[in-house]
Structures are given as structure tokens and as C-alpha cells.
Amino acid sequence: MTGLTIILLLVVLATAVATGARHWRLPAPSLLVVAGLGVGLLPWVPDVHVAPEVISVLVLPPLLYASAEEMSGRELRAVWRPVTVLVFGLVLASAAAVGMVASVLTPLTAQAAFVLGAVLASTDPVAVTALGRRLSLPPRVQAMVQAESLFNDATSLVLFKVAVGTAVAAGAVSLPSAAGQFAVLGGGGALVGVAVAGVVMLIRRRTEDPVLETVIALVTPYAAYVLAEDVHTSGVTAVVVAGVILGSTGHRLTTAPIRLQVHAVYETVVFLLESIVFALIGLQLPTLVRQLATDERGWPLWVPAVAFTVLAIRLLWVFPLSALMQYRRGAGKEQGTAFRDRVSWRVPAVLSWAGTRGVMPLAAALSIPLVTHSGAPLPHRALILTLTTGTVALTLVVQGFTLAPVVRRSGIALEPEHTAREETRARHHLARAALAELEQFEELEAVPETVLKEARRHLEARLRQADDDSDSGTEGPAVRLDDAYREVRRSLIAVETAELQQLYEANKISNSTRRRLQRALDLEEAGLGD
């Protein structure tokens, strides 16, 4: 069986399983890991070896970019303080705890255990975003989970490079050197991301070619990653920063038809890459197990111990942090029982359980060098890979399948009625803003009266639809699309787009509602034709 055949079969398997997961409303990452593991255990399936570049260069940038584009700049600013504590404090604590447990339970040396701790220190934005799409979390909670997973990679990457350098060179850890590396990796990567986003915005403002726009969107994450890595900074941070900036400004850069085309292409690419990479995690585990030495056969016990450590340290960190935040918001003014009653377990429970590991740890583990500086094989590299892959698979399966019940039990998920009411109110605002603009057209008498009547009839129908069913769309009565009518409708859609942005900036609607309504406006504008 050739490598190309394996890739094609993996694409077919991953696509079928991911499609089934959507149909059965199951978490696709978790189901894909289970399917990959099941296939990998079959006796006739050959060993699967993944080159580090396949994950870190080919797969990771577009998935990170897609996750970052969904991140709201406004909501990110609202949660930057707790996210900063998690990005620095929790990553360091997780690396230390995993390293200590691994050095005690496994044959790993202290340096190798530190490498494992650094690999598993951060949550994974790809897995978190993929799992979070199914859940109706409040915007603040979703922003905290997603922002932490996006921005903790710079910290864990510094730890990883320090740990690998220590293991390969058998040297000591220097705190000033580690701090300098973090400044270069994180700060340099952020600057590269800003620069790439700026260049892309200049280009996209000057082109209306759908094919070129699509190519630019696909190339952007790779350009940010490769440029940052070439100047020895964090490619992950560069991709995340570029994604956040362009995701917040994308609706102003291109036309509606182009946005719809780019979105459709990117959705396809992300679906395929996510499906393949999560299936690959499960598929690779049996291969790694077969490479273990005799003294490393205790991995079935060590993987749950490491996974439990990762979750336990997260619980021990998030719950006190959440209590402190609630106290500072005013709960601490009340003493004794009243304060205890007001400190909620619901949000920290969801935050803790959403901290799955995924593609990032796998990419880091695969990049561990094969030999030390002396030329000798790096001790226990296969065990580090096995423990990493096993922990990633276990967290994706256990936490992935149980995250939705935890969210339901916590009661913090937004009810469908809440989202529907918010969207209905927003649709009313948009339609009334368009009607106000239409009145100005009527006063100027620059447009034929029949066109104005048809436009008004369309907007009034949308108001009635918003009252009856917020999901009925934006379709109005069928009319003959002459040039005058198209121009009026385009002008009204521009007014509605501006009103939608004002509602979002005024914190009256969530980012998800803004994105849904912007897509509806884009579909309406694209339907007008040329």
C-alpha cells in the first residue's frame, strides 16, 4: 500500500466519519480519534509515520487562522486579564506538574519529563474551536476558552524550546535566557502577524477578482507562519495575530460575492484538514506503541495519569481564579454564607472541562530531535510521543464526548430563544435603518416611484418575517430586478451593514449574531446579480 493510497483512504475515512458526526450531532474530533484508533489496530494496516512538517507547516497554519478569524476583538479585550493569567500561570503550572508526575511514574529522565510537560502545557485552539462550534456558550465564556487556547502557544513554545535544548544539550535552564526567548518568539511573532495582516489588507482593498481573493485567503496563514519562522520568531503567534486582525476587518475589505466564495472555500479546506488530523491522532497511536522499549510498556497506566494531572492542575487553577474574579466584581462585599452562595461553579467547570489537547501538542512532539548534540539517540523519544498522542486522544474522547453534558448541567448555555430574540431585535434595527434611508430617497425624488414602492414592500415583509420567525431569512417579494432597483437595494444593504456594525460595537449583539446577519446580507446582495 503506497503512501498516496493511505492518504486517499484517510481522506475518505475522515470525511465519512466527520459527516456522520454532524448528522448524529456528536463531537467530530472525538469520533474521528476513535475511528482512527480503530483502523490503526487492524492487523493489515501498515505503520503510519507522520513527518513533523506535515502537521506544523501544512496543516496547522490554516486551522489556527480559521480559529483566530472567529475570535472577536471586542470580546478579546473584555477577557484579556483572566486570559493573561491562564496563558502564563496555568501553562507554567501544567508543565511543572506533568513533568513531576512523569519523572516519578515513567522511565523518563528529568529533562525528558520537562519536555513532555512543555508539550502538553497548553490547550489546543483547533480542538477547542472544533468542539466549541456545537455549544451555545455565552460570548464571554467562549471568548475566554478560545483566546486562552490561541495565545497560550507562545508561552508553551518557549517552554518547549528551553526543554528540548536542555534535553539535547544536557544543560541547565536559565530564567533570563527563557524570558528573552519568550520576548523574541511572542513579540516578534506578533509583529510579523501585524505586518502580514497590513499587507494583506492593502492588497485586498485593491482587488475584486474572486479567484485572487481566494488565493490570498489561503496563502495568508502560510505566509505569516513561514515568515515568522524564518526570522526565528513564533509562527503560531504570527498566524493568530494576523487571523484576529483580518477576521475583525474582513467585512470591510471585499464585496459580498467574494466574501461568500472565500468563506465556502475556506470551510471546505478546514473541514478536510480537521477531519484528517484528528483521525491521524488515533491512527498513529498503535504505530508509536509498537516502537516502545521493554521498560516503556507501562504506557496504558501512564497516559491516564498524565491526562488526570493535566485536568487536575487546570481545575485547581481555574476555580480559585474564577472565585477571585467574582469576589472582585462585588461578591466579596458580602460575607460568609452570602458570598459562598454567590460564587458560581458553573463557569469554571466549563472552562476547566473545555481545556482539551489536540493538534498543537502533536506538532510539538513530532518536532523533537532524534539525537542529542553528541550524536546519540535522544532517550525515550518514542515514549514522549506515545504519552503525548495518548493524552491528546484521551482528552479528546473523554472531554469531547462529555463537554456538552457538562455545559447542559451547568446551565450557562444560551437558550435557542435567547439567540432568536437577539437576532430578531437586530433584524428590526436593520430594517428600520433601511426604511429611514428609503424615506430620504423618496424626498429627493431621484428614483422612480415604482422602485421605491417595491423596496419598501420588501423591507416591510422582512419586518413581518422578523416578528413571525427570526430564521425565515431576508427574502422579500419577487420583483423584476432592473438597474434602478438593484442600485437602491445595494444602497439599503450598505446602510444595514453599517447599522449592524454599530449594534455590535455598542455591545447590543454578540459576534456570532453579527456574523450570521452579515452572511444573510451578503447572500441578499449576491442575489442581486450584476
Coordinates of C-alpha atoms in Angstrom, one line a residue:
M1 CA 0.0 0.0 0.0
T2 CA 1.6 3.3 -1.1
G3 CA 1.7 6.5 0.8
L4 CA -0.7 8.2 -1.7
T5 CA -3.2 5.3 -1.2
I6 CA -3.0 5.7 2.5
I7 CA -3.6 9.5 2.3
L8 CA -6.6 9.0 -0.1
L9 CA -8.1 6.3 2.2
L10 CA -7.6 8.5 5.2
V11 CA -9.4 11.4 3.5
V12 CA -12.3 9.1 2.7
L13 CA -12.5 7.7 6.2
A14 CA -12.1 11.1 7.9
T15 CA -14.8 12.7 5.6
A16 CA -17.2 9.9 6.2
V17 CA -16.8 10.0 10.0
A18 CA -17.0 13.8 10.2
T19 CA -20.1 13.8 8.1
G20 CA -21.7 11.1 10.3
A21 CA -20.7 13.1 13.4
R22 CA -22.6 16.2 12.1
H23 CA -25.6 14.0 11.2
W24 CA -25.7 12.3 14.7
R25 CA -24.7 15.6 16.5
L26 CA -21.6 14.1 18.0
P27 CA -18.3 15.9 18.5
A28 CA -16.4 15.3 15.3
P29 CA -12.9 15.4 16.8
S30 CA -13.7 12.8 19.4
L31 CA -15.4 10.5 16.9
L32 CA -12.5 10.9 14.4
V33 CA -9.9 9.9 17.1
V34 CA -11.9 6.8 17.9
A35 CA -12.3 5.9 14.3
G36 CA -8.6 6.4 13.6
L37 CA -7.6 4.3 16.6
G38 CA -9.9 1.5 15.5
V39 CA -8.5 1.5 12.0
G40 CA -4.9 1.6 13.3
L41 CA -5.5 -1.5 15.4
L42 CA -6.4 -3.6 12.3
P43 CA -3.6 -6.1 11.6
W44 CA -3.3 -5.3 7.9
V45 CA -3.0 -1.6 8.3
P46 CA 0.7 -0.5 7.8
D47 CA 2.5 1.6 10.3
V48 CA 1.8 5.3 10.0
H49 CA 4.7 7.7 10.3
V50 CA 4.0 11.5 10.2
A51 CA 6.7 13.9 9.3
P52 CA 6.8 17.0 11.6
E53 CA 6.5 19.4 8.6
V54 CA 3.1 17.8 7.6
I55 CA 1.5 18.9 10.8
S56 CA 3.4 22.1 11.8
V57 CA 3.7 23.6 8.3
L58 CA 1.0 22.1 6.1
V59 CA -2.0 21.5 8.5
L60 CA -1.6 23.9 11.5
P61 CA -1.5 27.4 9.9
P62 CA -4.9 27.3 8.1
L63 CA -6.6 25.7 11.1
L64 CA -5.1 28.3 13.5
Y65 CA -6.0 31.1 11.1
A66 CA -9.6 29.9 10.9
S67 CA -9.9 29.7 14.7
A68 CA -8.4 33.2 15.1
E69 CA -10.7 34.7 12.5
E70 CA -13.7 33.6 14.6
M71 CA -12.2 35.5 17.6
S72 CA -13.9 38.8 18.3
G73 CA -11.6 41.7 19.0
R74 CA -14.2 43.3 21.3
E75 CA -14.7 40.2 23.3
L76 CA -11.0 39.6 23.5
R77 CA -10.5 43.0 25.1
A78 CA -13.1 42.1 27.7
V79 CA -11.3 39.0 28.9
W80 CA -7.6 39.8 28.5
R81 CA -6.9 39.9 32.2
P82 CA -8.0 36.3 33.1
V83 CA -6.7 35.1 29.8
T84 CA -3.2 36.6 30.6
V85 CA -3.2 34.7 33.9
L86 CA -4.1 31.4 32.2
V87 CA -1.6 32.0 29.3
F88 CA 1.3 32.4 31.7
G89 CA 0.5 31.0 35.1
L90 CA -1.5 27.9 34.1
V91 CA 0.9 26.9 31.3
L92 CA 3.9 27.1 33.7
A93 CA 2.0 25.2 36.4
S94 CA 0.8 22.5 33.9
A95 CA 4.3 22.0 32.5
A96 CA 5.8 21.6 36.0
A97 CA 3.0 19.3 37.3
V98 CA 3.2 17.0 34.2
G99 CA 7.0 17.0 34.4
M100 CA 7.0 16.0 38.0
V101 CA 4.4 13.2 37.6
A102 CA 6.2 11.8 34.5
S103 CA 9.6 11.8 36.2
V104 CA 8.1 9.8 39.1
L105 CA 6.0 7.3 37.2
T106 CA 7.8 6.7 34.0
P107 CA 11.4 5.9 33.0
L108 CA 11.8 9.5 31.6
T109 CA 14.7 11.5 32.9
A110 CA 14.0 14.9 34.5
Q111 CA 14.9 16.6 31.2
A112 CA 12.7 14.4 29.1
A113 CA 9.8 14.7 31.6
F114 CA 10.2 18.5 31.3
V115 CA 9.9 18.2 27.5
L116 CA 6.7 16.2 27.9
G117 CA 5.3 18.8 30.4
A118 CA 6.1 21.6 27.9
V119 CA 4.4 19.8 25.1
L120 CA 1.2 19.2 27.0
A121 CA 1.2 22.6 28.8
S122 CA -1.2 24.4 26.6
T123 CA -4.8 23.8 25.3
D124 CA -5.3 23.5 21.6
P125 CA -7.2 26.1 19.6
V126 CA -8.1 23.8 16.8
A127 CA -9.7 21.2 19.1
V128 CA -11.3 23.8 21.3
T129 CA -12.8 25.7 18.3
A130 CA -14.0 22.4 16.7
L131 CA -15.7 21.3 19.9
G132 CA -17.0 24.7 20.8
R133 CA -18.9 25.2 17.5
R134 CA -21.5 22.8 18.7
L135 CA -22.2 24.6 22.0
S136 CA -24.1 27.8 22.7
L137 CA -21.8 29.2 25.3
P138 CA -22.1 32.8 26.5
P139 CA -19.9 35.2 24.5
R140 CA -17.6 35.9 27.4
V141 CA -17.0 32.2 28.2
Q142 CA -16.5 31.3 24.6
A143 CA -14.0 34.2 24.3
M144 CA -12.1 33.1 27.3
V145 CA -11.8 29.5 26.2
Q146 CA -10.8 30.4 22.6
A147 CA -8.5 33.3 23.5
E148 CA -6.6 31.2 26.0
S149 CA -6.1 28.4 23.5
L150 CA -5.0 30.8 20.9
F151 CA -2.5 32.8 22.9
N152 CA -1.0 30.3 25.3
D153 CA 1.0 28.7 22.5
A154 CA 3.8 31.4 22.7
T155 CA 4.4 30.5 26.4
S156 CA 4.3 26.8 25.8
L157 CA 6.5 27.1 22.7
V158 CA 9.2 28.9 24.7
L159 CA 9.0 26.3 27.4
F160 CA 9.2 23.6 24.8
K161 CA 12.3 25.1 23.1
V162 CA 14.0 25.5 26.5
A163 CA 13.1 22.0 27.5
V164 CA 14.3 20.5 24.2
G165 CA 17.6 22.5 24.4
T166 CA 18.1 21.2 27.9
A167 CA 17.4 17.6 26.9
V168 CA 19.6 17.7 23.8
A169 CA 22.5 19.6 25.3
A170 CA 22.1 18.3 28.8
G171 CA 22.4 21.9 30.1
A172 CA 20.7 23.9 32.8
V173 CA 17.7 26.1 32.4
S174 CA 18.4 29.9 32.5
L175 CA 15.5 32.0 33.5
P176 CA 16.9 35.2 31.9
S177 CA 17.5 33.3 28.7
A178 CA 14.0 31.8 28.8
A179 CA 12.5 35.3 29.3
G180 CA 14.5 36.6 26.4
Q181 CA 13.3 33.8 24.2
F182 CA 9.7 34.5 25.1
A183 CA 10.1 38.2 24.2
V184 CA 11.6 37.3 20.8
L185 CA 9.2 34.5 20.0
G186 CA 6.0 36.0 21.2
G187 CA 6.7 39.7 20.5
G188 CA 8.4 39.0 17.2
G189 CA 5.7 36.7 16.0
A190 CA 3.0 39.3 16.9
L191 CA 4.9 42.0 14.9
V192 CA 5.2 39.6 11.9
G193 CA 1.4 38.9 12.2
V194 CA 0.6 42.6 12.2
A195 CA 2.8 43.2 9.2
V196 CA 1.3 40.4 7.2
A197 CA -2.2 41.5 8.1
G198 CA -1.4 45.1 7.0
V199 CA 0.0 43.9 3.6
V200 CA -3.0 41.6 3.0
M201 CA -5.4 44.4 3.8
L202 CA -3.7 46.7 1.3
I203 CA -3.9 44.1 -1.4
R204 CA -7.4 43.0 -0.7
R205 CA -8.7 46.6 -0.8
R206 CA -7.3 46.9 -4.4
T207 CA -8.6 43.8 -6.0
E208 CA -12.1 42.5 -6.9
D209 CA -11.0 39.2 -8.5
P210 CA -12.7 36.3 -6.7
V211 CA -10.0 33.8 -7.6
L212 CA -7.2 36.1 -6.5
E213 CA -9.0 36.9 -3.2
T214 CA -9.5 33.2 -2.5
V215 CA -5.8 32.5 -3.2
I216 CA -4.8 35.4 -0.9
A217 CA -7.0 34.0 1.9
L218 CA -5.5 30.5 1.5
V219 CA -1.9 31.8 1.3
T220 CA -2.1 34.3 4.2
P221 CA -1.7 31.8 7.1
Y222 CA 1.2 30.1 5.4
A223 CA 2.9 33.4 4.7
A224 CA 2.6 34.5 8.3
Y225 CA 3.8 31.2 9.7
V226 CA 6.8 30.8 7.3
L227 CA 8.0 34.4 7.5
A228 CA 7.9 34.3 11.3
E229 CA 9.7 31.0 11.5
D230 CA 12.4 32.3 9.0
V231 CA 13.2 35.2 11.3
H232 CA 13.2 32.8 14.3
T233 CA 10.0 34.0 16.0
S234 CA 6.8 32.2 16.7
G235 CA 4.9 31.2 13.6
V236 CA 1.9 30.2 15.6
T237 CA 1.6 33.7 17.2
A238 CA 2.0 35.4 13.8
V239 CA -0.8 33.3 12.3
V240 CA -3.1 34.0 15.3
V241 CA -2.5 37.8 15.3
A242 CA -3.0 38.0 11.6
G243 CA -6.2 36.0 11.8
V244 CA -7.7 38.1 14.6
I245 CA -6.9 41.4 12.8
L246 CA -8.2 40.2 9.4
G247 CA -11.2 38.5 10.9
S248 CA -12.3 41.8 12.5
T249 CA -11.9 43.8 9.3
G250 CA -12.7 41.3 6.6
H251 CA -16.3 42.5 6.1
R252 CA -14.9 45.9 5.0
L253 CA -12.2 44.6 2.6
T254 CA -14.2 42.9 -0.1
T255 CA -17.6 42.6 -1.8
A256 CA -20.4 40.2 -0.7
P257 CA -20.0 37.7 -3.5
I258 CA -16.2 37.4 -2.8
R259 CA -16.7 37.0 0.9
L260 CA -19.2 34.2 0.3
Q261 CA -16.8 32.4 -2.1
V262 CA -13.8 32.7 0.2
H263 CA -15.9 31.5 3.1
A264 CA -17.1 28.5 1.2
V265 CA -13.6 27.5 0.0
Y266 CA -12.1 28.0 3.5
E267 CA -14.9 26.0 5.1
T268 CA -14.1 23.1 2.8
V269 CA -10.3 23.3 3.5
V270 CA -10.8 23.5 7.2
F271 CA -13.3 20.6 7.2
L272 CA -10.8 18.4 5.3
L273 CA -7.8 19.3 7.4
E274 CA -9.6 19.0 10.7
S275 CA -11.0 15.6 9.7
I276 CA -7.7 14.2 8.6
V277 CA -5.6 15.5 11.5
F278 CA -7.9 14.2 14.2
A279 CA -8.2 10.8 12.5
L280 CA -4.4 10.8 12.2
I281 CA -4.0 11.2 16.0
G282 CA -5.9 7.9 16.7
L283 CA -4.3 6.2 13.7
Q284 CA -0.8 6.9 14.7
L285 CA -1.0 5.7 18.3
P286 CA -0.7 1.9 17.6
T287 CA 2.4 2.6 15.5
L288 CA 4.0 4.6 18.3
V289 CA 3.2 1.8 20.8
R290 CA 5.0 -0.8 18.7
Q291 CA 8.2 1.3 18.8
L292 CA 8.4 1.4 22.6
A293 CA 11.2 -0.3 24.5
T294 CA 10.7 -3.0 27.1
D295 CA 10.9 -0.6 30.1
E296 CA 8.3 1.6 28.5
R297 CA 5.4 -0.8 28.3
G298 CA 3.6 0.8 31.3
W299 CA 2.2 3.5 29.0
P300 CA -1.5 2.3 29.4
L301 CA -1.3 3.4 33.1
W302 CA 0.9 6.4 32.5
V303 CA -1.3 8.0 29.8
P304 CA -4.4 8.3 32.2
A305 CA -2.1 9.5 35.0
V306 CA -0.7 12.3 32.8
A307 CA -4.2 13.2 31.4
F308 CA -5.6 13.3 35.0
T309 CA -2.7 15.6 36.0
V310 CA -3.4 17.9 33.2
L311 CA -7.1 18.2 34.1
A312 CA -6.5 18.3 37.9
I313 CA -4.0 21.2 37.7
R314 CA -6.4 23.1 35.4
L315 CA -9.3 22.6 37.9
L316 CA -7.0 23.7 40.8
W317 CA -6.0 26.8 38.8
V318 CA -9.3 27.9 37.2
F319 CA -11.7 27.5 40.2
P320 CA -9.7 29.8 42.6
L321 CA -9.1 32.3 39.7
S322 CA -12.9 32.4 39.0
A323 CA -13.7 32.8 42.7
L324 CA -11.3 35.7 42.9
M325 CA -12.8 37.4 39.8
Q326 CA -16.3 37.0 41.2
Y327 CA -15.1 38.4 44.5
R328 CA -13.6 41.5 42.8
R329 CA -16.7 42.1 40.8
G330 CA -18.6 42.7 44.0
A331 CA -19.5 39.4 45.6
G332 CA -16.8 39.9 48.2
K333 CA -18.8 42.8 49.8
E334 CA -21.0 40.2 51.3
Q335 CA -19.6 37.9 54.0
G336 CA -20.0 34.3 55.0
T337 CA -22.8 32.3 53.5
A338 CA -24.0 35.0 51.2
F339 CA -20.6 35.1 49.5
R340 CA -20.4 31.4 49.2
D341 CA -23.8 31.3 47.6
R342 CA -22.9 33.9 45.0
V343 CA -19.7 32.2 43.9
S344 CA -20.7 30.0 41.0
W345 CA -19.1 26.7 40.0
R346 CA -20.7 26.7 36.6
V347 CA -18.3 28.8 34.5
P348 CA -15.1 27.5 36.0
A349 CA -16.4 23.9 35.5
V350 CA -17.0 24.5 31.8
L351 CA -13.7 26.4 31.4
S352 CA -11.8 23.5 33.0
W353 CA -13.5 20.8 31.0
A354 CA -13.0 22.6 27.7
G355 CA -9.2 22.5 28.1
T356 CA -8.6 19.7 25.6
R357 CA -5.3 19.0 24.0
G358 CA -5.0 18.4 20.2
V359 CA -3.0 19.3 17.2
M360 CA -0.5 21.7 18.8
P361 CA 0.9 19.2 21.2
L362 CA 1.1 16.6 18.4
A363 CA 3.0 19.0 16.2
A364 CA 5.4 20.0 19.0
A365 CA 6.1 16.3 20.0
L366 CA 6.8 15.4 16.3
S367 CA 9.4 18.1 16.1
I368 CA 11.5 16.7 19.0
P369 CA 15.0 16.0 17.6
L370 CA 16.1 12.4 17.0
V371 CA 19.6 12.7 18.5
T372 CA 21.4 14.7 21.1
H373 CA 24.4 17.1 20.4
S374 CA 26.7 14.1 20.9
G375 CA 25.0 12.2 18.1
A376 CA 23.5 9.6 20.4
P377 CA 19.7 8.8 20.1
L378 CA 17.6 11.0 22.2
P379 CA 16.4 8.8 25.2
H380 CA 12.8 7.9 25.4
R381 CA 11.6 10.0 22.4
A382 CA 9.2 7.3 21.4
L383 CA 7.7 7.2 24.9
I384 CA 7.2 11.0 24.8
L385 CA 5.4 10.8 21.5
T386 CA 3.3 7.9 22.8
L387 CA 2.3 9.7 26.0
T388 CA 1.6 12.9 24.1
T389 CA -0.6 11.2 21.5
G390 CA -2.3 9.0 24.1
T391 CA -3.1 12.1 26.3
V392 CA -4.4 14.0 23.3
A393 CA -6.6 11.1 22.3
L394 CA -7.9 10.5 25.8
T395 CA -8.8 14.2 26.4
L396 CA -10.4 14.5 23.0
V397 CA -12.5 11.4 23.6
V398 CA -13.4 11.8 27.3
Q399 CA -13.8 15.5 27.5
G400 CA -15.0 15.8 23.9
F401 CA -17.9 13.4 24.4
T402 CA -18.8 14.8 27.9
L403 CA -18.4 18.5 27.3
A404 CA -21.9 19.0 26.0
P405 CA -23.5 17.3 29.1
V406 CA -21.2 19.4 31.4
V407 CA -22.4 22.6 29.6
R408 CA -26.1 21.5 29.9
R409 CA -25.6 20.6 33.6
S410 CA -24.0 23.9 34.3
G411 CA -27.0 25.8 32.8
I412 CA -24.8 28.5 31.3
A413 CA -25.5 27.6 27.7
L414 CA -27.6 30.2 25.8
E415 CA -31.1 29.0 25.1
P416 CA -32.2 29.0 21.5
E417 CA -34.9 31.5 22.4
H418 CA -32.2 33.9 23.7
T419 CA -30.3 33.8 20.4
A420 CA -33.6 34.1 18.4
R421 CA -34.7 37.2 20.4
E422 CA -31.3 38.9 19.9
E423 CA -31.4 38.2 16.2
T424 CA -35.0 39.4 15.9
R425 CA -34.2 42.7 17.6
A426 CA -31.2 43.1 15.3
R427 CA -33.2 42.4 12.2
H428 CA -35.7 45.1 13.3
H429 CA -32.9 47.6 13.8
L430 CA -31.5 46.9 10.3
A431 CA -34.9 47.0 8.6
R432 CA -35.8 50.3 10.3
A433 CA -32.4 51.9 9.4
A434 CA -33.0 50.9 5.8
L435 CA -36.6 52.3 5.9
A436 CA -35.2 55.6 7.2
E437 CA -32.7 55.7 4.3
L438 CA -35.6 54.9 1.9
E439 CA -37.5 57.9 3.1
Q440 CA -34.6 60.1 2.1
F441 CA -34.7 58.6 -1.4
E442 CA -38.4 59.4 -1.6
E443 CA -37.8 63.1 -0.5
L444 CA -35.1 63.5 -3.2
E445 CA -37.4 62.0 -5.9
A446 CA -34.3 60.7 -7.7
V447 CA -35.7 57.2 -8.1
P448 CA -38.8 56.0 -9.9
E449 CA -41.8 55.6 -7.5
T450 CA -42.4 52.0 -8.5
V451 CA -38.9 51.1 -7.5
L452 CA -39.3 52.8 -4.1
K453 CA -42.6 51.0 -3.5
E454 CA -41.1 47.6 -4.3
A455 CA -38.1 48.3 -1.9
R456 CA -40.5 49.4 0.8
R457 CA -42.6 46.3 0.3
H458 CA -39.5 44.2 0.6
L459 CA -38.4 45.8 3.9
E460 CA -41.9 45.7 5.4
A461 CA -42.0 42.0 4.6
R462 CA -38.7 41.5 6.4
L463 CA -40.1 43.2 9.4
R464 CA -43.1 40.9 9.4
Q465 CA -40.8 37.9 9.0
A466 CA -38.8 39.0 11.9
D467 CA -41.9 39.1 14.1
D468 CA -43.1 35.7 12.9
D469 CA -39.9 33.7 12.6
S470 CA -36.4 35.1 13.1
D471 CA -34.9 32.3 11.0
S472 CA -37.1 32.9 7.9
G473 CA -34.3 34.7 6.1
T474 CA -34.3 38.1 4.3
E475 CA -36.2 37.2 1.2
G476 CA -38.9 39.6 0.2
P477 CA -41.5 39.6 -2.6
A478 CA -40.3 38.6 -6.0
V479 CA -39.7 41.7 -8.2
R480 CA -38.1 42.4 -11.6
L481 CA -34.5 43.3 -10.9
D482 CA -33.9 46.3 -13.1
D483 CA -30.9 48.5 -12.7
A484 CA -32.6 51.2 -10.6
Y485 CA -34.0 48.6 -8.2
R486 CA -30.6 46.9 -7.8
E487 CA -28.9 50.2 -7.0
V488 CA -31.5 51.1 -4.4
R489 CA -31.2 47.7 -2.8
R490 CA -27.4 47.9 -2.7
S491 CA -27.6 51.3 -1.0
L492 CA -30.0 50.0 1.6
I493 CA -27.8 46.9 2.2
A494 CA -24.9 49.2 2.8
V495 CA -26.9 51.1 5.4
E496 CA -27.9 47.9 7.1
T497 CA -24.3 46.7 7.1
A498 CA -23.2 49.9 8.8
E499 CA -26.1 49.6 11.3
L500 CA -25.1 46.0 12.0
Q501 CA -21.6 47.1 12.8
Q502 CA -22.8 49.9 15.1
L503 CA -25.0 47.4 17.0
Y504 CA -22.0 45.1 17.5
E505 CA -19.7 47.9 18.6
A506 CA -22.4 49.2 21.1
N507 CA -22.4 45.7 22.6
K508 CA -26.0 45.1 21.7
I509 CA -25.4 41.9 19.8
S510 CA -22.9 39.1 20.0
N511 CA -20.2 38.3 17.5
S512 CA -22.0 35.2 16.4
T513 CA -25.2 37.1 15.7
R514 CA -23.2 39.7 13.8
R515 CA -21.6 37.1 11.6
R516 CA -24.9 35.3 10.9
L517 CA -26.6 38.6 9.9
Q518 CA -23.7 39.8 7.8
R519 CA -23.8 36.5 5.9
A520 CA -27.5 37.0 5.3
L521 CA -26.9 40.5 4.0
D522 CA -24.1 39.1 1.8
L523 CA -26.4 36.5 0.4
E524 CA -29.0 39.1 -0.3
E525 CA -26.5 41.4 -2.1
A526 CA -25.1 38.5 -4.1
G527 CA -28.6 37.5 -5.2
L528 CA -29.0 40.9 -6.9
G529 CA -26.5 39.9 -9.6
D530 CA -24.5 42.4 -11.7

